[in-house]
Amino acid sequence: MATVSEAPETSQELSEVLEDLRRHLLWQEEDGGRVLQVDARLAAELRGAGLPRPQALARPPAAKAAQPSPPVPAPQPAPAPRAPSPEPERPMAARPAMPRAAPSPETLLEVPPQSRPFAGALPGVVEGERPTLDQIRRELGDCRRCKLCSGRKNIVFGSGNPRAELVFVGEGPGADEDVQGVPFVGAAGQLLTKMIEAMGYNRDLVYICNVVKCRPPGNRNPEPDEVTACEPFLRAQLQAVRPKAIVALGKFAAQTLLRDTTPITRMRGQWREYEGIKLMPTFHPAYLLRQPAEKKKAWEDLQQVMKFFGKQPGQRG
Protein backbone atom coordinates (compact mmCIF):
# COMPACT_ATOMS: atom_id res chain seq x y z
CA MET A 1 0.00 0.00 0.00
CA ALA A 2 1.34 3.47 -0.83
CA THR A 3 2.03 5.74 2.18
CA VAL A 4 1.50 9.46 2.49
CA SER A 5 5.17 10.12 1.76
CA GLU A 6 4.97 7.83 -1.29
CA ALA A 7 1.93 9.37 -2.98
CA PRO A 8 0.94 7.67 -6.29
CA GLU A 9 1.78 9.52 -9.44
CA THR A 10 -0.73 8.08 -11.92
CA SER A 11 -4.49 7.63 -11.96
CA GLN A 12 -4.08 3.83 -12.11
CA GLU A 13 -1.94 3.79 -8.98
CA LEU A 14 -4.40 6.10 -7.23
CA SER A 15 -7.33 3.79 -8.01
CA GLU A 16 -5.44 0.82 -6.62
CA VAL A 17 -4.71 2.73 -3.39
CA LEU A 18 -8.37 3.72 -2.94
CA GLU A 19 -9.57 0.19 -3.60
CA ASP A 20 -7.16 -1.15 -1.03
CA LEU A 21 -8.42 1.42 1.50
CA ARG A 22 -12.06 0.47 0.89
CA ARG A 23 -11.29 -3.17 1.61
CA HIS A 24 -9.79 -2.43 5.03
CA LEU A 25 -11.38 0.77 6.23
CA LEU A 26 -14.89 2.12 6.72
CA TRP A 27 -15.96 5.50 5.42
CA GLN A 28 -18.48 7.20 7.64
CA GLU A 29 -20.10 10.61 7.82
CA GLU A 30 -19.40 12.22 11.17
CA ASP A 31 -19.09 15.73 12.62
CA GLY A 32 -20.00 17.36 9.29
CA GLY A 33 -17.19 15.70 7.29
CA ARG A 34 -15.95 12.35 6.00
CA VAL A 35 -13.45 10.50 8.16
CA LEU A 36 -11.90 7.07 8.07
CA GLN A 37 -12.76 4.61 10.84
CA VAL A 38 -11.13 1.33 11.80
CA ASP A 39 -12.50 -1.86 10.30
CA ALA A 40 -16.31 -1.98 10.80
CA ARG A 41 -16.29 -5.44 12.36
CA LEU A 42 -13.69 -4.40 14.97
CA ALA A 43 -15.58 -1.18 15.71
CA ALA A 44 -18.80 -3.13 16.35
CA GLU A 45 -16.99 -5.53 18.70
CA LEU A 46 -15.51 -2.64 20.67
CA ARG A 47 -18.91 -0.97 21.06
CA GLY A 48 -20.52 -4.25 22.13
CA ALA A 49 -17.87 -4.65 24.84
CA GLY A 50 -18.68 -1.21 26.23
CA LEU A 51 -15.25 0.21 25.34
CA PRO A 52 -14.81 3.79 24.17
CA ARG A 53 -14.88 4.17 20.40
CA PRO A 54 -11.42 4.74 18.87
CA GLN A 55 -10.67 8.23 17.61
CA ALA A 56 -11.46 8.83 13.95
CA LEU A 57 -8.53 8.84 11.57
CA ALA A 58 -8.15 11.93 9.45
CA ARG A 59 -8.49 11.33 5.73
CA PRO A 60 -4.99 11.02 4.10
CA PRO A 61 -4.01 14.12 2.11
CA ALA A 62 -3.13 12.02 -0.96
CA ALA A 63 -6.56 10.41 -1.13
CA LYS A 64 -8.21 13.78 -0.66
CA ALA A 65 -6.22 15.35 -3.49
CA ALA A 66 -7.09 12.52 -5.87
CA GLN A 67 -10.88 12.62 -5.42
CA PRO A 68 -12.76 14.15 -8.36
CA SER A 69 -14.09 17.58 -7.49
CA PRO A 70 -17.90 17.82 -7.17
CA PRO A 71 -19.80 20.77 -8.67
CA VAL A 72 -18.98 23.90 -6.77
CA PRO A 73 -22.05 25.10 -4.77
CA ALA A 74 -22.87 28.71 -4.04
CA PRO A 75 -20.21 30.31 -1.81
CA GLN A 76 -20.89 29.84 1.90
CA PRO A 77 -18.85 30.77 4.95
CA ALA A 78 -16.53 27.89 5.72
CA PRO A 79 -16.96 26.39 9.21
CA ALA A 80 -14.04 26.71 11.53
CA PRO A 81 -11.89 23.55 11.31
CA ARG A 82 -11.82 21.32 14.33
CA ALA A 83 -9.95 18.20 15.17
CA PRO A 84 -12.03 15.04 15.33
CA SER A 85 -12.63 13.83 18.86
CA PRO A 86 -14.29 10.89 20.57
CA GLU A 87 -18.01 11.07 21.26
CA PRO A 88 -18.42 12.96 24.56
CA GLU A 89 -20.00 11.13 27.48
CA ARG A 90 -23.34 12.31 28.81
CA PRO A 91 -23.05 13.91 32.23
CA MET A 92 -24.78 12.08 35.06
CA ALA A 93 -26.86 15.15 35.82
CA ALA A 94 -28.69 14.70 32.54
CA ARG A 95 -30.29 11.48 33.78
CA PRO A 96 -33.86 12.17 34.96
CA ALA A 97 -34.48 11.57 38.64
CA MET A 98 -36.88 8.78 39.58
CA PRO A 99 -40.15 10.22 40.93
CA ARG A 100 -40.88 9.60 44.59
CA ALA A 101 -44.36 8.71 45.70
CA ALA A 102 -45.98 11.38 47.80
CA PRO A 103 -47.32 10.25 51.19
CA SER A 104 -51.01 9.52 51.23
CA PRO A 105 -53.04 12.25 52.91
CA GLU A 106 -55.04 9.52 54.66
CA THR A 107 -52.00 8.10 56.45
CA LEU A 108 -52.67 8.74 60.13
CA LEU A 109 -50.02 6.54 61.67
CA GLU A 110 -46.58 5.56 60.49
CA VAL A 111 -46.90 1.80 60.93
CA PRO A 112 -43.60 0.34 62.16
CA PRO A 113 -42.05 -2.64 60.37
CA GLN A 114 -43.11 -6.14 61.36
CA SER A 115 -41.34 -7.30 64.49
CA ARG A 116 -39.74 -10.70 64.62
CA PRO A 117 -41.49 -13.51 66.56
CA PHE A 118 -41.14 -12.75 70.24
CA ALA A 119 -41.36 -16.18 71.85
CA GLY A 120 -37.73 -17.05 71.15
CA ALA A 121 -36.61 -13.95 73.11
CA LEU A 122 -38.21 -15.22 76.33
CA PRO A 123 -35.93 -17.25 78.59
CA GLY A 124 -37.06 -20.86 78.73
CA VAL A 125 -39.53 -20.51 75.85
CA VAL A 126 -38.77 -22.45 72.67
CA GLU A 127 -39.48 -20.74 69.34
CA GLY A 128 -43.12 -21.38 68.40
CA GLU A 129 -44.15 -22.38 71.93
CA ARG A 130 -46.98 -20.57 73.67
CA PRO A 131 -45.52 -18.23 76.32
CA THR A 132 -47.33 -17.32 79.50
CA LEU A 133 -48.27 -13.79 80.52
CA ASP A 134 -46.02 -14.14 83.58
CA GLN A 135 -43.03 -14.96 81.37
CA ILE A 136 -43.74 -11.96 79.16
CA ARG A 137 -44.10 -9.63 82.15
CA ARG A 138 -40.80 -10.84 83.60
CA GLU A 139 -39.09 -10.28 80.27
CA LEU A 140 -40.55 -6.77 80.07
CA GLY A 141 -39.04 -6.04 83.49
CA ASP A 142 -38.39 -2.42 84.40
CA CYS A 143 -38.52 -1.56 80.72
CA ARG A 144 -36.16 1.14 79.38
CA ARG A 145 -36.54 0.34 75.70
CA CYS A 146 -37.94 3.75 74.69
CA LYS A 147 -38.13 7.31 76.02
CA LEU A 148 -41.57 6.82 77.61
CA CYS A 149 -39.87 5.18 80.59
CA SER A 150 -38.54 8.56 81.77
CA GLY A 151 -41.96 9.98 82.68
CA ARG A 152 -44.00 7.01 83.81
CA LYS A 153 -45.07 6.07 87.30
CA ASN A 154 -46.03 2.47 86.48
CA ILE A 155 -45.83 0.05 83.57
CA VAL A 156 -49.40 -0.81 82.57
CA PHE A 157 -49.08 -4.38 81.30
CA GLY A 158 -52.63 -5.76 81.08
CA SER A 159 -55.41 -7.32 83.13
CA GLY A 160 -58.12 -9.94 82.91
CA ASN A 161 -58.54 -13.59 82.03
CA PRO A 162 -55.25 -15.10 80.71
CA ARG A 163 -57.32 -17.54 78.62
CA ALA A 164 -60.02 -15.10 77.51
CA GLU A 165 -61.90 -15.72 74.28
CA LEU A 166 -62.14 -11.96 73.72
CA VAL A 167 -59.35 -9.37 74.01
CA PHE A 168 -59.64 -5.58 73.89
CA VAL A 169 -56.56 -3.67 72.72
CA GLY A 170 -56.29 0.06 73.29
CA GLU A 171 -53.73 2.76 72.55
CA GLY A 172 -51.85 3.53 75.77
CA PRO A 173 -52.29 4.38 79.45
CA GLY A 174 -53.69 7.69 80.64
CA ALA A 175 -53.05 9.51 83.91
CA ASP A 176 -55.27 7.23 86.04
CA GLU A 177 -53.85 4.10 84.47
CA ASP A 178 -50.30 5.36 85.05
CA VAL A 179 -51.02 5.82 88.77
CA GLN A 180 -52.79 2.47 89.30
CA GLY A 181 -50.85 0.34 86.81
CA VAL A 182 -54.13 -1.06 85.40
CA PRO A 183 -55.48 -0.43 81.87
CA PHE A 184 -58.74 1.47 81.28
CA VAL A 185 -59.64 2.67 84.76
CA GLY A 186 -60.21 6.37 84.03
CA ALA A 187 -63.23 7.96 82.36
CA ALA A 188 -62.62 6.09 79.08
CA GLY A 189 -62.15 2.89 81.08
CA GLN A 190 -65.48 3.33 82.82
CA LEU A 191 -67.18 3.61 79.43
CA LEU A 192 -65.35 0.52 78.20
CA THR A 193 -66.54 -1.38 81.26
CA LYS A 194 -70.14 -0.49 80.38
CA MET A 195 -69.58 -1.60 76.78
CA ILE A 196 -68.15 -4.94 77.95
CA GLU A 197 -71.06 -5.52 80.32
CA ALA A 198 -73.58 -4.64 77.59
CA MET A 199 -72.04 -7.42 75.52
CA GLY A 200 -72.78 -9.94 78.29
CA TYR A 201 -69.23 -10.09 79.71
CA ASN A 202 -67.39 -8.52 82.61
CA ARG A 203 -63.79 -7.39 82.93
CA ASP A 204 -62.72 -10.63 84.64
CA LEU A 205 -63.85 -12.68 81.63
CA VAL A 206 -62.01 -10.69 78.96
CA TYR A 207 -58.41 -9.54 78.65
CA ILE A 208 -57.50 -5.83 78.25
CA CYS A 209 -54.16 -4.36 77.20
CA ASN A 210 -52.62 -1.50 75.19
CA VAL A 211 -50.18 -1.04 72.32
CA VAL A 212 -47.73 0.90 74.51
CA LYS A 213 -47.30 0.08 78.19
CA CYS A 214 -46.21 3.50 79.49
CA ARG A 215 -48.13 6.77 79.43
CA PRO A 216 -47.12 9.22 76.68
CA PRO A 217 -46.50 12.70 78.15
CA GLY A 218 -49.66 14.81 78.20
CA ASN A 219 -51.61 11.86 76.74
CA ARG A 220 -50.13 12.62 73.30
CA ASN A 221 -50.21 10.01 70.55
CA PRO A 222 -47.56 7.28 70.76
CA GLU A 223 -44.67 7.88 68.37
CA PRO A 224 -43.49 5.25 65.86
CA ASP A 225 -40.31 4.34 67.78
CA GLU A 226 -42.35 3.89 70.96
CA VAL A 227 -44.83 1.62 69.18
CA THR A 228 -41.94 -0.38 67.72
CA ALA A 229 -40.38 -0.88 71.16
CA CYS A 230 -43.61 -2.09 72.78
CA GLU A 231 -45.21 -4.01 69.93
CA PRO A 232 -43.33 -7.30 70.48
CA PHE A 233 -44.81 -7.49 73.99
CA LEU A 234 -48.32 -6.83 72.67
CA ARG A 235 -47.94 -9.59 70.09
CA ALA A 236 -46.56 -11.92 72.75
CA GLN A 237 -49.58 -11.18 74.96
CA LEU A 238 -51.94 -12.11 72.13
CA GLN A 239 -49.91 -15.24 71.48
CA ALA A 240 -50.19 -16.18 75.15
CA VAL A 241 -53.94 -15.57 75.46
CA ARG A 242 -54.88 -16.86 71.98
CA PRO A 243 -58.37 -15.36 71.93
CA LYS A 244 -61.03 -16.17 69.38
CA ALA A 245 -61.58 -12.47 68.63
CA ILE A 246 -59.92 -9.12 69.21
CA VAL A 247 -61.59 -5.72 69.46
CA ALA A 248 -59.11 -3.03 68.38
CA LEU A 249 -60.05 0.22 70.10
CA GLY A 250 -59.03 3.17 67.93
CA LYS A 251 -56.65 3.76 65.07
CA PHE A 252 -53.37 2.95 66.85
CA ALA A 253 -54.47 -0.52 67.91
CA ALA A 254 -56.08 -1.34 64.55
CA GLN A 255 -53.32 0.08 62.36
CA THR A 256 -50.51 -1.49 64.40
CA LEU A 257 -51.99 -4.98 64.43
CA LEU A 258 -53.25 -4.94 60.84
CA ARG A 259 -50.33 -3.08 59.20
CA ASP A 260 -52.94 -0.86 57.57
CA THR A 261 -53.03 2.94 57.62
CA THR A 262 -56.68 3.17 56.60
CA PRO A 263 -58.46 5.72 58.87
CA ILE A 264 -60.49 4.13 61.64
CA THR A 265 -63.62 5.87 60.35
CA ARG A 266 -63.39 3.70 57.22
CA MET A 267 -61.95 0.60 58.85
CA ARG A 268 -64.42 0.22 61.71
CA GLY A 269 -67.30 -2.24 61.55
CA GLN A 270 -65.56 -4.60 59.10
CA TRP A 271 -64.19 -7.92 60.22
CA ARG A 272 -60.46 -8.26 59.66
CA GLU A 273 -57.96 -10.92 60.66
CA TYR A 274 -54.80 -10.87 62.77
CA GLU A 275 -52.68 -14.04 62.55
CA GLY A 276 -55.77 -16.21 62.09
CA ILE A 277 -57.78 -14.38 64.80
CA LYS A 278 -60.91 -12.41 63.94
CA LEU A 279 -60.41 -8.69 64.59
CA MET A 280 -63.07 -5.98 64.79
CA PRO A 281 -61.83 -2.36 64.59
CA THR A 282 -64.00 0.22 66.35
CA PHE A 283 -63.75 3.63 68.00
CA HIS A 284 -61.70 4.20 71.16
CA PRO A 285 -63.83 4.95 74.25
CA ALA A 286 -61.98 8.26 74.74
CA TYR A 287 -63.13 9.30 71.26
CA LEU A 288 -66.70 8.29 72.11
CA LEU A 289 -66.60 10.56 75.17
CA ARG A 290 -65.71 13.47 72.88
CA GLN A 291 -68.16 12.41 70.15
CA PRO A 292 -71.20 10.83 71.88
CA ALA A 293 -73.09 10.60 68.57
CA GLU A 294 -70.62 7.94 67.43
CA LYS A 295 -71.55 5.56 70.26
CA LYS A 296 -74.28 4.09 68.08
CA LYS A 297 -71.73 3.02 65.45
CA ALA A 298 -69.46 1.53 68.08
CA TRP A 299 -72.37 -0.45 69.52
CA GLU A 300 -73.17 -1.78 66.06
CA ASP A 301 -69.55 -2.97 65.80
CA LEU A 302 -69.74 -4.71 69.17
CA GLN A 303 -73.01 -6.38 68.22
CA GLN A 304 -71.17 -8.06 65.34
CA VAL A 305 -68.71 -9.44 67.88
CA MET A 306 -71.59 -10.69 70.03
CA LYS A 307 -73.11 -12.41 67.00
CA PHE A 308 -69.78 -14.10 66.30
CA PHE A 309 -69.89 -15.59 69.82
CA GLY A 310 -73.55 -16.52 69.52
CA LYS A 311 -74.72 -13.92 72.02
CA GLN A 312 -77.98 -12.03 71.69
CA PRO A 313 -77.68 -8.23 71.59
CA GLY A 314 -78.64 -6.71 74.91
CA GLN A 315 -79.59 -3.25 75.93
CA ARG A 316 -77.03 -0.56 75.20
CA GLY A 317 -75.27 0.48 78.41
CSV table of N, CA and C in Angstrom, one decimal, residues 172-265:
chain,number,residue,atom,x,y,z
A,172,GLY,N,-52.9,3.4,74.7
A,172,GLY,CA,-51.9,3.5,75.8
A,172,GLY,C,-52.5,4.0,77.1
A,173,PRO,N,-51.7,4.0,78.2
A,173,PRO,CA,-52.3,4.4,79.4
A,173,PRO,C,-52.5,5.9,79.5
A,174,GLY,N,-53.5,6.3,80.3
A,174,GLY,CA,-53.7,7.7,80.6
A,174,GLY,C,-53.2,8.0,82.0
A,175,ALA,N,-53.6,9.1,82.6
A,175,ALA,CA,-53.0,9.5,83.9
A,175,ALA,C,-53.5,8.5,85.0
A,176,ASP,N,-54.8,8.2,85.0
A,176,ASP,CA,-55.3,7.2,86.0
A,176,ASP,C,-54.6,5.9,85.9
A,177,GLU,N,-54.5,5.4,84.7
A,177,GLU,CA,-53.9,4.1,84.5
A,177,GLU,C,-52.4,4.1,84.9
A,178,ASP,N,-51.7,5.2,84.7
A,178,ASP,CA,-50.3,5.4,85.1
A,178,ASP,C,-50.1,5.3,86.6
A,179,VAL,N,-51.1,5.9,87.3
A,179,VAL,CA,-51.0,5.8,88.8
A,179,VAL,C,-51.3,4.4,89.3
A,180,GLN,N,-52.3,3.8,88.8
A,180,GLN,CA,-52.8,2.5,89.3
A,180,GLN,C,-52.1,1.3,88.7
A,181,GLY,N,-51.5,1.5,87.5
A,181,GLY,CA,-50.8,0.3,86.8
A,181,GLY,C,-51.8,-0.6,86.2
A,182,VAL,N,-53.1,-0.2,86.0
A,182,VAL,CA,-54.1,-1.1,85.4
A,182,VAL,C,-54.7,-0.4,84.2
A,183,PRO,N,-55.0,-1.1,83.1
A,183,PRO,CA,-55.5,-0.4,81.9
A,183,PRO,C,-57.0,-0.1,82.0
A,184,PHE,N,-57.3,1.0,81.4
A,184,PHE,CA,-58.7,1.5,81.3
A,184,PHE,C,-59.5,1.5,82.6
A,185,VAL,N,-59.0,2.4,83.5
A,185,VAL,CA,-59.6,2.7,84.8
A,185,VAL,C,-60.1,4.1,84.9
A,186,GLY,N,-59.8,5.0,84.0
A,186,GLY,CA,-60.2,6.4,84.0
A,186,GLY,C,-61.6,6.5,83.4
A,187,ALA,N,-61.9,7.7,82.9
A,187,ALA,CA,-63.2,8.0,82.4
A,187,ALA,C,-63.5,7.1,81.1
A,188,ALA,N,-62.5,7.0,80.2
A,188,ALA,CA,-62.6,6.1,79.1
A,188,ALA,C,-62.8,4.6,79.5
A,189,GLY,N,-62.1,4.3,80.6
A,189,GLY,CA,-62.1,2.9,81.1
A,189,GLY,C,-63.5,2.6,81.6
A,190,GLN,N,-64.1,3.5,82.3
A,190,GLN,CA,-65.5,3.3,82.8
A,190,GLN,C,-66.5,3.1,81.7
A,191,LEU,N,-66.3,3.8,80.6
A,191,LEU,CA,-67.2,3.6,79.4
A,191,LEU,C,-66.9,2.2,78.8
A,192,LEU,N,-65.7,1.9,78.7
A,192,LEU,CA,-65.3,0.5,78.2
A,192,LEU,C,-66.0,-0.6,79.1
A,193,THR,N,-65.9,-0.4,80.4
A,193,THR,CA,-66.5,-1.4,81.3
A,193,THR,C,-68.0,-1.5,81.0
A,194,LYS,N,-68.7,-0.4,80.7
A,194,LYS,CA,-70.1,-0.5,80.4
A,194,LYS,C,-70.3,-1.2,79.0
A,195,MET,N,-69.5,-0.9,78.1
A,195,MET,CA,-69.6,-1.6,76.8
A,195,MET,C,-69.4,-3.1,76.9
A,196,ILE,N,-68.4,-3.5,77.7
A,196,ILE,CA,-68.2,-4.9,77.9
A,196,ILE,C,-69.4,-5.6,78.6
A,197,GLU,N,-69.9,-4.9,79.6
A,197,GLU,CA,-71.1,-5.5,80.3
A,197,GLU,C,-72.3,-5.6,79.4
A,198,ALA,N,-72.5,-4.6,78.5
A,198,ALA,CA,-73.6,-4.6,77.6
A,198,ALA,C,-73.5,-5.8,76.6
A,199,MET,N,-72.3,-6.3,76.4
A,199,MET,CA,-72.0,-7.4,75.5
A,199,MET,C,-72.3,-8.8,76.2
A,200,GLY,N,-72.5,-8.7,77.5
A,200,GLY,CA,-72.8,-9.9,78.3
A,200,GLY,C,-71.5,-10.5,78.9
A,201,TYR,N,-70.5,-9.7,79.0
A,201,TYR,CA,-69.2,-10.1,79.7
A,201,TYR,C,-69.0,-9.2,80.9
A,202,ASN,N,-67.9,-9.5,81.6
A,202,ASN,CA,-67.4,-8.5,82.6
A,202,ASN,C,-65.9,-8.5,82.5
A,203,ARG,N,-65.2,-7.6,83.1
A,203,ARG,CA,-63.8,-7.4,82.9
A,203,ARG,C,-63.0,-8.6,83.3
A,204,ASP,N,-63.5,-9.4,84.2
A,204,ASP,CA,-62.7,-10.6,84.6
A,204,ASP,C,-62.8,-11.7,83.6
A,205,LEU,N,-63.7,-11.6,82.7
A,205,LEU,CA,-63.9,-12.7,81.6
A,205,LEU,C,-63.1,-12.4,80.4
A,206,VAL,N,-62.7,-11.1,80.2
A,206,VAL,CA,-62.0,-10.7,79.0
A,206,VAL,C,-60.6,-10.3,79.4
A,207,TYR,N,-59.8,-10.0,78.4
A,207,TYR,CA,-58.4,-9.5,78.6
A,207,TYR,C,-58.3,-8.2,78.0
A,208,ILE,N,-57.6,-7.2,78.7
A,208,ILE,CA,-57.5,-5.8,78.3
A,208,ILE,C,-56.0,-5.4,78.3
A,209,CYS,N,-55.5,-4.8,77.2
A,209,CYS,CA,-54.2,-4.4,77.2
A,209,CYS,C,-54.1,-3.2,76.2
A,210,ASN,N,-52.9,-2.6,76.1
A,210,ASN,CA,-52.6,-1.5,75.2
A,210,ASN,C,-51.4,-1.8,74.3
A,211,VAL,N,-51.3,-1.0,73.2
A,211,VAL,CA,-50.2,-1.0,72.3
A,211,VAL,C,-48.9,-0.7,73.1
A,212,VAL,N,-48.9,0.5,73.7
A,212,VAL,CA,-47.7,0.9,74.5
A,212,VAL,C,-48.1,0.8,76.0
A,213,LYS,N,-47.1,0.4,76.8
A,213,LYS,CA,-47.3,0.1,78.2
A,213,LYS,C,-47.0,1.2,79.1
A,214,CYS,N,-46.5,2.3,78.6
A,214,CYS,CA,-46.2,3.5,79.5
A,214,CYS,C,-47.0,4.7,78.9
A,215,ARG,N,-47.3,5.6,79.8
A,215,ARG,CA,-48.1,6.8,79.4
A,215,ARG,C,-47.3,7.8,78.6
A,216,PRO,N,-47.8,8.1,77.4
A,216,PRO,CA,-47.1,9.2,76.7
A,216,PRO,C,-47.4,10.5,77.4
A,217,PRO,N,-46.4,11.4,77.4
A,217,PRO,CA,-46.5,12.7,78.2
A,217,PRO,C,-47.7,13.5,77.6
A,218,GLY,N,-48.5,14.0,78.6
A,218,GLY,CA,-49.7,14.8,78.2
A,218,GLY,C,-50.7,14.1,77.4
A,219,ASN,N,-50.7,12.7,77.5
A,219,ASN,CA,-51.6,11.9,76.7
A,219,ASN,C,-51.5,12.1,75.2
A,220,ARG,N,-50.3,12.5,74.7
A,220,ARG,CA,-50.1,12.6,73.3
A,220,ARG,C,-50.2,11.3,72.6
A,221,ASN,N,-50.2,11.3,71.3
A,221,ASN,CA,-50.2,10.0,70.5
A,221,ASN,C,-48.9,9.3,70.7
A,222,PRO,N,-48.8,8.0,70.8
A,222,PRO,CA,-47.6,7.3,70.8
A,222,PRO,C,-46.8,7.5,69.5
A,223,GLU,N,-45.5,7.7,69.5
A,223,GLU,CA,-44.7,7.9,68.4
A,223,GLU,C,-44.2,6.5,67.8
A,224,PRO,N,-43.8,6.5,66.5
A,224,PRO,CA,-43.5,5.2,65.9
A,224,PRO,C,-42.4,4.4,66.6
A,225,ASP,N,-41.4,5.1,67.1
A,225,ASP,CA,-40.3,4.3,67.8
A,225,ASP,C,-40.8,3.7,69.1
A,226,GLU,N,-41.8,4.4,69.7
A,226,GLU,CA,-42.4,3.9,71.0
A,226,GLU,C,-43.2,2.7,70.7
A,227,VAL,N,-44.0,2.8,69.6
A,227,VAL,CA,-44.8,1.6,69.2
A,227,VAL,C,-43.9,0.4,68.8
A,228,THR,N,-42.9,0.7,68.1
A,228,THR,CA,-41.9,-0.4,67.7
A,228,THR,C,-41.3,-1.1,68.9
A,229,ALA,N,-41.0,-0.3,70.0
A,229,ALA,CA,-40.4,-0.9,71.2
A,229,ALA,C,-41.3,-1.8,71.9
A,230,CYS,N,-42.6,-1.4,72.0
A,230,CYS,CA,-43.6,-2.1,72.8
A,230,CYS,C,-44.3,-3.2,72.0
A,231,GLU,N,-44.4,-3.1,70.7
A,231,GLU,CA,-45.2,-4.0,69.9
A,231,GLU,C,-44.9,-5.5,70.1
A,232,PRO,N,-43.6,-5.9,70.3
A,232,PRO,CA,-43.3,-7.3,70.5
A,232,PRO,C,-44.0,-7.9,71.7
A,233,PHE,N,-44.1,-7.0,72.8
A,233,PHE,CA,-44.8,-7.5,74.0
A,233,PHE,C,-46.3,-7.6,73.8
A,234,LEU,N,-46.9,-6.7,73.0
A,234,LEU,CA,-48.3,-6.8,72.7
A,234,LEU,C,-48.6,-8.1,71.9
A,235,ARG,N,-47.8,-8.4,70.9
A,235,ARG,CA,-47.9,-9.6,70.1
A,235,ARG,C,-47.7,-10.8,70.9
A,236,ALA,N,-46.8,-10.8,71.9
A,236,ALA,CA,-46.6,-11.9,72.8
A,236,ALA,C,-47.8,-12.1,73.7
A,237,GLN,N,-48.4,-11.1,74.1
A,237,GLN,CA,-49.6,-11.2,75.0
A,237,GLN,C,-50.7,-11.9,74.2
A,238,LEU,N,-50.9,-11.5,72.9
A,238,LEU,CA,-51.9,-12.1,72.1
A,238,LEU,C,-51.6,-13.6,71.8
A,239,GLN,N,-50.3,-13.8,71.7
A,239,GLN,CA,-49.9,-15.2,71.5
A,239,GLN,C,-50.2,-16.1,72.7
A,240,ALA,N,-50.0,-15.5,73.9
A,240,ALA,CA,-50.2,-16.2,75.1
A,240,ALA,C,-51.7,-16.4,75.4
A,241,VAL,N,-52.5,-15.4,75.2
A,241,VAL,CA,-53.9,-15.6,75.5
A,241,VAL,C,-54.6,-16.4,74.4
A,242,ARG,N,-54.3,-16.2,73.1
A,242,ARG,CA,-54.9,-16.9,72.0
A,242,ARG,C,-56.4,-16.7,72.0
A,243,PRO,N,-56.9,-15.5,71.9
A,243,PRO,CA,-58.4,-15.4,71.9
A,243,PRO,C,-59.0,-15.8,70.6
A,244,LYS,N,-60.3,-15.9,70.6
A,244,LYS,CA,-61.0,-16.2,69.4
A,244,LYS,C,-61.3,-14.9,68.6
A,245,ALA,N,-61.3,-13.7,69.3
A,245,ALA,CA,-61.6,-12.5,68.6
A,245,ALA,C,-60.9,-11.4,69.4
A,246,ILE,N,-60.6,-10.3,68.7
A,246,ILE,CA,-59.9,-9.1,69.2
A,246,ILE,C,-60.8,-7.9,68.8
A,247,VAL,N,-61.0,-7.0,69.8
A,247,VAL,CA,-61.6,-5.7,69.5
A,247,VAL,C,-60.5,-4.7,69.5
A,248,ALA,N,-60.1,-4.1,68.4
A,248,ALA,CA,-59.1,-3.0,68.4
A,248,ALA,C,-59.8,-1.7,68.6
A,249,LEU,N,-59.4,-1.0,69.7
A,249,LEU,CA,-60.0,0.2,70.1
A,249,LEU,C,-59.2,1.4,69.6
A,250,GLY,N,-59.7,2.0,68.5
A,250,GLY,CA,-59.0,3.2,67.9
A,250,GLY,C,-58.0,2.8,66.9
A,251,LYS,N,-57.5,3.9,66.2
A,251,LYS,CA,-56.7,3.8,65.1
A,251,LYS,C,-55.3,3.1,65.4
A,252,PHE,N,-54.7,3.5,66.6
A,252,PHE,CA,-53.4,3.0,66.9
A,252,PHE,C,-53.4,1.4,67.0
A,253,ALA,N,-54.4,0.9,67.7
A,253,ALA,CA,-54.5,-0.5,67.9
A,253,ALA,C,-54.7,-1.2,66.6
A,254,ALA,N,-55.7,-0.7,65.8
A,254,ALA,CA,-56.1,-1.3,64.5
A,254,ALA,C,-54.9,-1.3,63.5
A,255,GLN,N,-54.4,-0.1,63.4
A,255,GLN,CA,-53.3,0.1,62.4
A,255,GLN,C,-52.1,-0.7,62.7
A,256,THR,N,-51.7,-0.8,64.0
A,256,THR,CA,-50.5,-1.5,64.4
A,256,THR,C,-50.7,-3.0,64.2
A,257,LEU,N,-51.8,-3.5,64.6
A,257,LEU,CA,-52.0,-5.0,64.4
A,257,LEU,C,-52.2,-5.4,63.0
A,258,LEU,N,-52.9,-4.6,62.2
A,258,LEU,CA,-53.3,-4.9,60.8
A,258,LEU,C,-52.3,-4.5,59.8
A,259,ARG,N,-51.3,-3.6,60.2
A,259,ARG,CA,-50.3,-3.1,59.2
A,259,ARG,C,-51.1,-2.4,58.1
A,260,ASP,N,-52.0,-1.5,58.5
A,260,ASP,CA,-52.9,-0.9,57.6
A,260,ASP,C,-53.2,0.6,58.1
A,261,THR,N,-52.9,1.5,57.2
A,261,THR,CA,-53.0,2.9,57.6
A,261,THR,C,-54.4,3.5,57.2
A,262,THR,N,-55.3,2.7,56.9
A,262,THR,CA,-56.7,3.2,56.6
A,262,THR,C,-57.3,3.9,57.8
A,263,PRO,N,-57.9,5.0,57.7
A,263,PRO,CA,-58.5,5.7,58.9
A,263,PRO,C,-59.5,4.8,59.6
A,264,ILE,N,-59.6,5.0,60.9
A,264,ILE,CA,-60.5,4.1,61.6
A,264,ILE,C,-61.9,4.4,61.2
A,265,THR,N,-62.2,5.6,60.8
A,265,THR,CA,-63.6,5.9,60.3
A,265,THR,C,-64.0,5.0,59.2
